[in-house]
XYZ file of C-alpha atoms in Angstrom:
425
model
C 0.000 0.000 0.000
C 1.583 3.639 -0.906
C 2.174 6.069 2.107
C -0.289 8.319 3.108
C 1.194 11.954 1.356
C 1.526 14.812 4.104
C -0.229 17.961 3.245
C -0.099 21.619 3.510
C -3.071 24.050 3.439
C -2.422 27.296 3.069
C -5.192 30.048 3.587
C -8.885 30.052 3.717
C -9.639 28.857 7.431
C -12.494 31.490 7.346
C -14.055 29.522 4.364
C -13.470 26.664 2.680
C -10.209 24.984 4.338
C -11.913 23.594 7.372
C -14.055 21.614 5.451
C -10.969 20.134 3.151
C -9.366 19.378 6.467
C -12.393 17.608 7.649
C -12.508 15.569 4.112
C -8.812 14.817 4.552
C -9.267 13.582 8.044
C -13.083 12.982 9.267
C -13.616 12.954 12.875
C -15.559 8.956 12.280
C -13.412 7.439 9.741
C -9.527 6.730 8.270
C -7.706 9.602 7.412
C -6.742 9.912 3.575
C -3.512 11.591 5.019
C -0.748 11.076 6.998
C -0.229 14.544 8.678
C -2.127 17.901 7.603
C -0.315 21.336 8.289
C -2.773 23.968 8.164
C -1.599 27.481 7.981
C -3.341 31.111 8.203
C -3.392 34.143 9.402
C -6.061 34.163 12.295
C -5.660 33.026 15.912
C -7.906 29.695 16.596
C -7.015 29.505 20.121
C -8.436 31.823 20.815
C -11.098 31.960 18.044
C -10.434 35.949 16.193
C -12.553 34.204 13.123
C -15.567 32.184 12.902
C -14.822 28.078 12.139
C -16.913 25.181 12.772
C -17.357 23.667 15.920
C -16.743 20.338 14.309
C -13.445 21.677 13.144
C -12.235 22.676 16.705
C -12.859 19.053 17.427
C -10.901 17.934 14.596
C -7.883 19.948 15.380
C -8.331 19.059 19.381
C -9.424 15.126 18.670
C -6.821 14.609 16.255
C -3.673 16.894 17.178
C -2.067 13.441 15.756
C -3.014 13.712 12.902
C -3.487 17.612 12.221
C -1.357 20.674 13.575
C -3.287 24.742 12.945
C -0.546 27.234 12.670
C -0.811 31.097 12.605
C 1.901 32.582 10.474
C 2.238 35.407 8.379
C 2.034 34.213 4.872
C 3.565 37.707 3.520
C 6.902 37.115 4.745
C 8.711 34.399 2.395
C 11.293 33.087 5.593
C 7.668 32.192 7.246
C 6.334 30.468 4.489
C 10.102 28.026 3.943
C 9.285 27.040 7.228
C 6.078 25.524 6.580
C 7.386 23.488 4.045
C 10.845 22.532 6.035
C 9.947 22.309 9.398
C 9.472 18.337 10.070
C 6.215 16.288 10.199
C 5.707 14.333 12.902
C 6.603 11.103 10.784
C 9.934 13.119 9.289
C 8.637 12.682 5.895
C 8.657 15.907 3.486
C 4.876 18.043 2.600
C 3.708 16.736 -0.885
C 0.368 17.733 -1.042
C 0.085 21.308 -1.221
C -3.845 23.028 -1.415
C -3.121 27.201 -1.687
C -6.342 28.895 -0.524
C -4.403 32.012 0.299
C -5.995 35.384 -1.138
C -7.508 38.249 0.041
C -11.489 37.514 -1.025
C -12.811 41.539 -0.425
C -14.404 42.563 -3.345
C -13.805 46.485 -2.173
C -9.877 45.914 -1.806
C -7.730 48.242 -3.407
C -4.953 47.287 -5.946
C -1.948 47.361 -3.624
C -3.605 44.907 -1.005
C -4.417 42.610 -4.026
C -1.142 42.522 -4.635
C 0.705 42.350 -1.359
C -1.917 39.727 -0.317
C -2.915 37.506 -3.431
C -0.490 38.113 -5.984
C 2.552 38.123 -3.351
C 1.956 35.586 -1.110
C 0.712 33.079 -3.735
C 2.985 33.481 -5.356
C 5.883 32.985 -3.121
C 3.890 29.581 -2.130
C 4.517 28.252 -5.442
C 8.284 29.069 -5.734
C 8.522 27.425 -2.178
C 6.319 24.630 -3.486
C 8.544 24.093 -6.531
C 11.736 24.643 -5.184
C 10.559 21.517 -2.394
C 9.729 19.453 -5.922
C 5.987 19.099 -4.402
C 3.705 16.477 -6.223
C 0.591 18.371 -5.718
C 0.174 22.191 -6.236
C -3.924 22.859 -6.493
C -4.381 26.399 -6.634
C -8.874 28.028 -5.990
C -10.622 30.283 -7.492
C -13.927 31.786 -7.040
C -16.455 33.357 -9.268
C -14.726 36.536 -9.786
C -15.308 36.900 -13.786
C -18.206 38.898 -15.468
C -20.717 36.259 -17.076
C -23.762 38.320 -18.102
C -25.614 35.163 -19.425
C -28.870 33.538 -19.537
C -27.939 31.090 -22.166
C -23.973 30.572 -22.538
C -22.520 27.902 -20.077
C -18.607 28.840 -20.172
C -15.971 26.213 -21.064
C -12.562 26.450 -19.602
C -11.315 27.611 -22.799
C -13.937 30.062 -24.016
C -12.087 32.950 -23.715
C -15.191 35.467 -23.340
C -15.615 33.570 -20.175
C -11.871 34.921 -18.352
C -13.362 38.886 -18.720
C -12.063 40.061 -14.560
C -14.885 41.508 -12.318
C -13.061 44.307 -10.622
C -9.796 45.003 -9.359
C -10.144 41.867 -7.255
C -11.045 39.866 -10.118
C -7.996 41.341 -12.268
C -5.366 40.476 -9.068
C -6.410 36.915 -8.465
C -6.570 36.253 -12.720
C -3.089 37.523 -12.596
C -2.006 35.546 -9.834
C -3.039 32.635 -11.414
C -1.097 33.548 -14.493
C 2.003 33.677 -12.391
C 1.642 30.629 -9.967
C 1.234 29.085 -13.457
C 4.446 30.311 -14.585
C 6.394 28.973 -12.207
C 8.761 26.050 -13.696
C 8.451 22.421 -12.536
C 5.255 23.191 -10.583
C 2.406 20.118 -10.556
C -0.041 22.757 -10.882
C -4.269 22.512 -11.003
C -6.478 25.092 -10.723
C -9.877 24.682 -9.835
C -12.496 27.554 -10.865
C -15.873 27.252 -8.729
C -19.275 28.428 -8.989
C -20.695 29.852 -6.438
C -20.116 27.657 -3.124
C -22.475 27.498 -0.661
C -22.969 24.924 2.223
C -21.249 24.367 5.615
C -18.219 27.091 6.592
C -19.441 29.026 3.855
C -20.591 31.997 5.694
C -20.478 34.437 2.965
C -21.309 35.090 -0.790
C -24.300 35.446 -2.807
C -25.876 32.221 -2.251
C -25.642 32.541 1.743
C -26.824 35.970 1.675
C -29.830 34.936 -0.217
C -30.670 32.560 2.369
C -30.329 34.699 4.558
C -33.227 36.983 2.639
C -35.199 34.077 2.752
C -35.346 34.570 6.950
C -35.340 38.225 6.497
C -39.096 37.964 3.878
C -40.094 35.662 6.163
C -40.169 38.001 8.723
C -41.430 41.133 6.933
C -44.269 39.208 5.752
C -42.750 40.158 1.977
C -42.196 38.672 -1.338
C -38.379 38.369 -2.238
C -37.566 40.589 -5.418
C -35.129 40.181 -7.617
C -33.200 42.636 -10.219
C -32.587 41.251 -13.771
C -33.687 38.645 -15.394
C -34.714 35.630 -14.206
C -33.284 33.386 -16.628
C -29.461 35.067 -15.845
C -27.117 32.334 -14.685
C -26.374 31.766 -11.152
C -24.344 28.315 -10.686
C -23.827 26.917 -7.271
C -21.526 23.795 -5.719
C -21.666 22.736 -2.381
C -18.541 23.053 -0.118
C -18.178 19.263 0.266
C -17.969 18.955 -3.059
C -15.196 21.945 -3.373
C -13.284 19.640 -0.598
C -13.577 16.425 -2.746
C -12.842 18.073 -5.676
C -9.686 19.560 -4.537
C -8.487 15.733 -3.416
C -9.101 14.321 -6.081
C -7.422 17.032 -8.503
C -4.271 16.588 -5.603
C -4.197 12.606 -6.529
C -4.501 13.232 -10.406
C -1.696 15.441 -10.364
C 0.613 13.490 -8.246
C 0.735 10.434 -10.607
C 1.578 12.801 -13.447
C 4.071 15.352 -15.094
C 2.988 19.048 -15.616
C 3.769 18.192 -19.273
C 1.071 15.306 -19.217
C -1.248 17.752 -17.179
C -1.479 20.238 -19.744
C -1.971 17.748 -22.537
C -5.073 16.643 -20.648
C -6.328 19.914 -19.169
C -4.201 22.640 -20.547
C -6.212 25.695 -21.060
C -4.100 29.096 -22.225
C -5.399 31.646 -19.766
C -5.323 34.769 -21.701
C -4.073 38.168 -19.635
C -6.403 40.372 -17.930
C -5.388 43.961 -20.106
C -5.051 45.651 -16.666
C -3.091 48.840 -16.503
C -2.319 47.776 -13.187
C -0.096 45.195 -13.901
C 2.531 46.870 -15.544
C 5.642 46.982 -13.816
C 4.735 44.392 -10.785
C 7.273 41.951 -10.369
C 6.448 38.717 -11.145
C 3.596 39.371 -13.149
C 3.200 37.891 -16.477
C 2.757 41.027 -18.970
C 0.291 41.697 -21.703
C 2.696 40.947 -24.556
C 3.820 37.707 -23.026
C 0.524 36.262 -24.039
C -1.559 33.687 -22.391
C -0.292 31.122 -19.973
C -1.041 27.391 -19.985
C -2.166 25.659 -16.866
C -4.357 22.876 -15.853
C -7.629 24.150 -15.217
C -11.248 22.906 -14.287
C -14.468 24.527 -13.796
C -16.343 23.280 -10.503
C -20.284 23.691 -10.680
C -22.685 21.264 -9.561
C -25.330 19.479 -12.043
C -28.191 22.041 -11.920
C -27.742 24.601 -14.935
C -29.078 27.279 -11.942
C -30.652 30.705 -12.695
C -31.888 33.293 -10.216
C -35.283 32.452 -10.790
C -34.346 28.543 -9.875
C -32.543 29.998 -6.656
C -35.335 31.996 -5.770
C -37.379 29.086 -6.120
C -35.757 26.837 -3.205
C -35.179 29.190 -1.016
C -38.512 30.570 -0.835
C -40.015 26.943 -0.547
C -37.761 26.636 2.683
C -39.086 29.748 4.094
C -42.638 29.330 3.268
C -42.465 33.096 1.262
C -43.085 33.864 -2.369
C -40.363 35.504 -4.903
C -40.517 37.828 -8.057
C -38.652 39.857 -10.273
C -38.424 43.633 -10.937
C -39.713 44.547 -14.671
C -37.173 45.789 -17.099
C -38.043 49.001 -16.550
C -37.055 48.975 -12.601
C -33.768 47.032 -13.408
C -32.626 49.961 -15.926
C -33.852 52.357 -13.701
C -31.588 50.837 -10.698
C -28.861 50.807 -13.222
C -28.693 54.631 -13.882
C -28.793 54.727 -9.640
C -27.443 51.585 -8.241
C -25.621 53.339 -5.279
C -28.947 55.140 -3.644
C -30.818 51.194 -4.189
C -28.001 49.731 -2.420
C -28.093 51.611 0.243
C -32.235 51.515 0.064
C -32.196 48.420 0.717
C -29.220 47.256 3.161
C -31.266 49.854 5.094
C -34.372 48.036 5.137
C -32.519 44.546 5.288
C -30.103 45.402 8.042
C -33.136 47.127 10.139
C -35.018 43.927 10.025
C -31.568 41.700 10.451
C -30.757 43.316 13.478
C -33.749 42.673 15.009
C -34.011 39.214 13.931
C -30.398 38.287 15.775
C -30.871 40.741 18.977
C -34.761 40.189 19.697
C -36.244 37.748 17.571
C -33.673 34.832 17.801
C -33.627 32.385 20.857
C -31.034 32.743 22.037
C -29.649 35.940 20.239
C -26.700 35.911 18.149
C -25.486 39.547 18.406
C -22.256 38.673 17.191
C -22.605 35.834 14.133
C -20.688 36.173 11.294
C -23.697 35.883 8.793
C -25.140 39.138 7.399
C -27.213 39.997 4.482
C -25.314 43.299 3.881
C -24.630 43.721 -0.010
C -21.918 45.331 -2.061
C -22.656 47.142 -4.454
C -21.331 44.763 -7.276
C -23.543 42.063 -5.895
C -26.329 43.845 -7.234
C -25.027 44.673 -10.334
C -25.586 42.371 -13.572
C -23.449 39.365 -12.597
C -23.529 35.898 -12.892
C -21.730 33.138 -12.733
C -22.103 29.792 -15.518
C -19.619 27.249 -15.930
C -19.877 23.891 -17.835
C -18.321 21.215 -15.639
C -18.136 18.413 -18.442
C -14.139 18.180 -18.754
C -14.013 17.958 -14.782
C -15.851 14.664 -14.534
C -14.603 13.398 -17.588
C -10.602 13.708 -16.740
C -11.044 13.530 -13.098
C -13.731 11.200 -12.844
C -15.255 12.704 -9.854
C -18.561 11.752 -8.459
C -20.589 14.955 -6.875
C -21.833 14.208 -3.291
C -24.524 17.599 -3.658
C -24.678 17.340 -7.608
C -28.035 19.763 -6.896
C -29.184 22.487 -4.999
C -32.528 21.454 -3.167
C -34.389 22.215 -0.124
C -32.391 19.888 1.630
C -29.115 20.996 0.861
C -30.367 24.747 2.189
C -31.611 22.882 5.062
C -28.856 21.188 5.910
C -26.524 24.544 5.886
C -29.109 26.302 7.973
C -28.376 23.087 10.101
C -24.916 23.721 10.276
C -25.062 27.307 11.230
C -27.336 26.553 13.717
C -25.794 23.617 15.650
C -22.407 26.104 15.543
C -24.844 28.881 17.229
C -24.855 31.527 14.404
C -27.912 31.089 13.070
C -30.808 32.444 14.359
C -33.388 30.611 15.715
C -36.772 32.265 15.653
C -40.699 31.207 15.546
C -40.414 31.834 11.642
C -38.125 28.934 10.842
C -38.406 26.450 13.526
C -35.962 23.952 14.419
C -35.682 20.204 12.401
């Protein structure tokens, strides 16, 4: 039987690394690894960021098995030592699963680059220079798809168009890490995630609207059209996924990779890339890499969204008419604030007076940027992933249950809460 790999995570403890951690090494059941070394920026002990309950366990049940350390990822001496210092069982860190980024859509252009571009960067160097076997490298739905028909391939190139300055920083990131010689690089692009840990993002906030209705007694409206493309996947899946693209790789060469996955990522156009060091310029061209998309089986629109959520909250959903989307258009900035006012009013009540217990201080809020109510959407065809890969979805659909169940999660962690309108299972 082959040894167990050992395996870094770097970043996203607030999001999605918790639940690749509990894939990797499930509190009932074998671990697929022989040691995990999970490294971010936020203290755990004590908590200065929401995590699961069930991942406190993990890291207190099975300290064997799974050490949490709080480094600063900016500072390239910090990040050799991750890789070098010794695993319990002396054996080197194969597996490497970069998670690292800074996710604020509002972020200006230095911090993007200081706290994406940089520190991913420096991962990979550190990765290749330790002659990893696994490099897999996420990335979120930060591209403008303004589709209701149009499912994206991984080599359309219409579908690589950056939303934003942090769209442009981690596109360009991923152009770099890519660039990076001898690295056993995959990079998985995800729909929307939603599911347990996943305490932000449009599909969680929408949930959360579904409470908020509830409780004003209100259908939930919409902007746009119905039919515009919203795809989801479910964080387990994102975990799973992220395995399995770790085994693929580490049974082949980067050369192999890109014969079977290579897709030329073409550059963003930025202004603000000229000059960086490290970045891969305009007139270089595009960059090959290894590249799936992640999305679930559903084909989702808002109007298919809508649709669940409302059946879990009992409330009915609509759409505003052309006329009110083009109007919000020309004054997106007063509507925004319109209505966080009237969602945050109700919110606050909901998790100070309403809830039982209160939550005063949970990390889920139905604020919204600005660009989340802009003309966005997400669709990504998922074919190549399950044909190469071979993966089988655990959530391949987004149902009641699967809203349930993260509702479920949140509340059993004590963050969501628990009112008269949406009574316990």
């Amino acid at each position: 039987m082959a040894q167990k790999p050992n395996v870094l995570i770097f970043g996203g403890c607030n999001s999605l690394s918790p639940q690749l951690a509990l894939h990797l090494v499930p509190l009932q059941g074998e671990p697929l690894v022989n040691h995990i070394r999970m490294v971010d920026k936020f203290s755990l002990f004590p908590q200065t960021t929401y995590v699961s309950k069930e991942f406190i366990k993990l890291l207190q049940d099975r300290s064997d098995v799974i050490e949490y350390r709080q480094a600063n990822l900016t500072v390239p001496a910090t990040v050799t030592k991750c890789f070098t210092d010794p695993a319990p069982n002396g054996q080197p860190y194969t597996h490497v699963f970069d998670l690292s980024g800074e996710t604020a859509y509002d972020r200006p252009t230095a911090i993007q680059i200081s706290h994406t571009f940089n520190v991913s960067l420096n991962l990979a160097r550190e990765a290749a220079k330790q002659n990893v076997k696994a490099y897999i490298r996420n990335i979120g739905a930060v591209y403008d798809h303004v589709t209701e028909k149009k499912k994206y391939k991984e080599d359309d190139v219409d579908g690589w168009k950056p939303l934003g300055v942090r769209g442009v920083w981690w596109h360009e990131t991923m152009r770099a890490v890519a660039s990076v010689p001898n690295l056993p690089l995959v990079v998985i692009r995800k729909a929307y995630a939603y599911g347990p840990g996943e305490t932000h993002g449009e599909v969680t906030q929408t949930i959360l609207l579904g409470l908020v209705y509830k409780h004003l007694d209100e259908a939930m409206k919409f902007l746009w059209a119905p039919k515009l493309k919203r795809h989801t996947v479910h964080t387990k899946d994102v975990a799973g996924v992220a395995w399995t693209a770790a085994q693929w790789a580490a049974g082949l060469d980067r050369e192999k990779m890109n014969a079977l996955a290579g897709v030329s990522l073409p550059p963003s156009g930025d202004d603000s890339v000229k000059g960086v060091p490290g970045a891969i310029q305009k007139e270089q061209g595009g960059v090959v890499v290894p590249l799936f998309n992640l999305v679930d089986d559903n084909d989702w629109n808002q109007e298919n969204t809508a649709a669940v959520i409302s059946k879990v909250f009992g409330i009915k959903f609509g759409f505003h008419g052309i006329f009110a989307s083009q109007l919000a258009k020309l004054r997106l900035e007063t509507v925004v604030e319109d209505i966080n006012g009237v969602h945050m009013e109700e919110w606050t009540k909901i998790i100070a007076t309403y809830a039982n217990p209160p939550v005063p201080f949970t990390p889920l809020s139905p604020y919204a940027l600005q660009y989340q109510l802009e003309k966005h959407g997400c669709a990504l065809d998922g074919e190549k992933l399950k044909k190469v890969l071979g993966y089988k979805f655990l959530h391949p659909y987004f149902t009641e249950e699967t809203v349930r169940e993260t509702i479920e999660s949140y509340r059993v962690d004590g963050i969501w809460p628990q009112t008269d309108k949406y009574p316990p299972f």
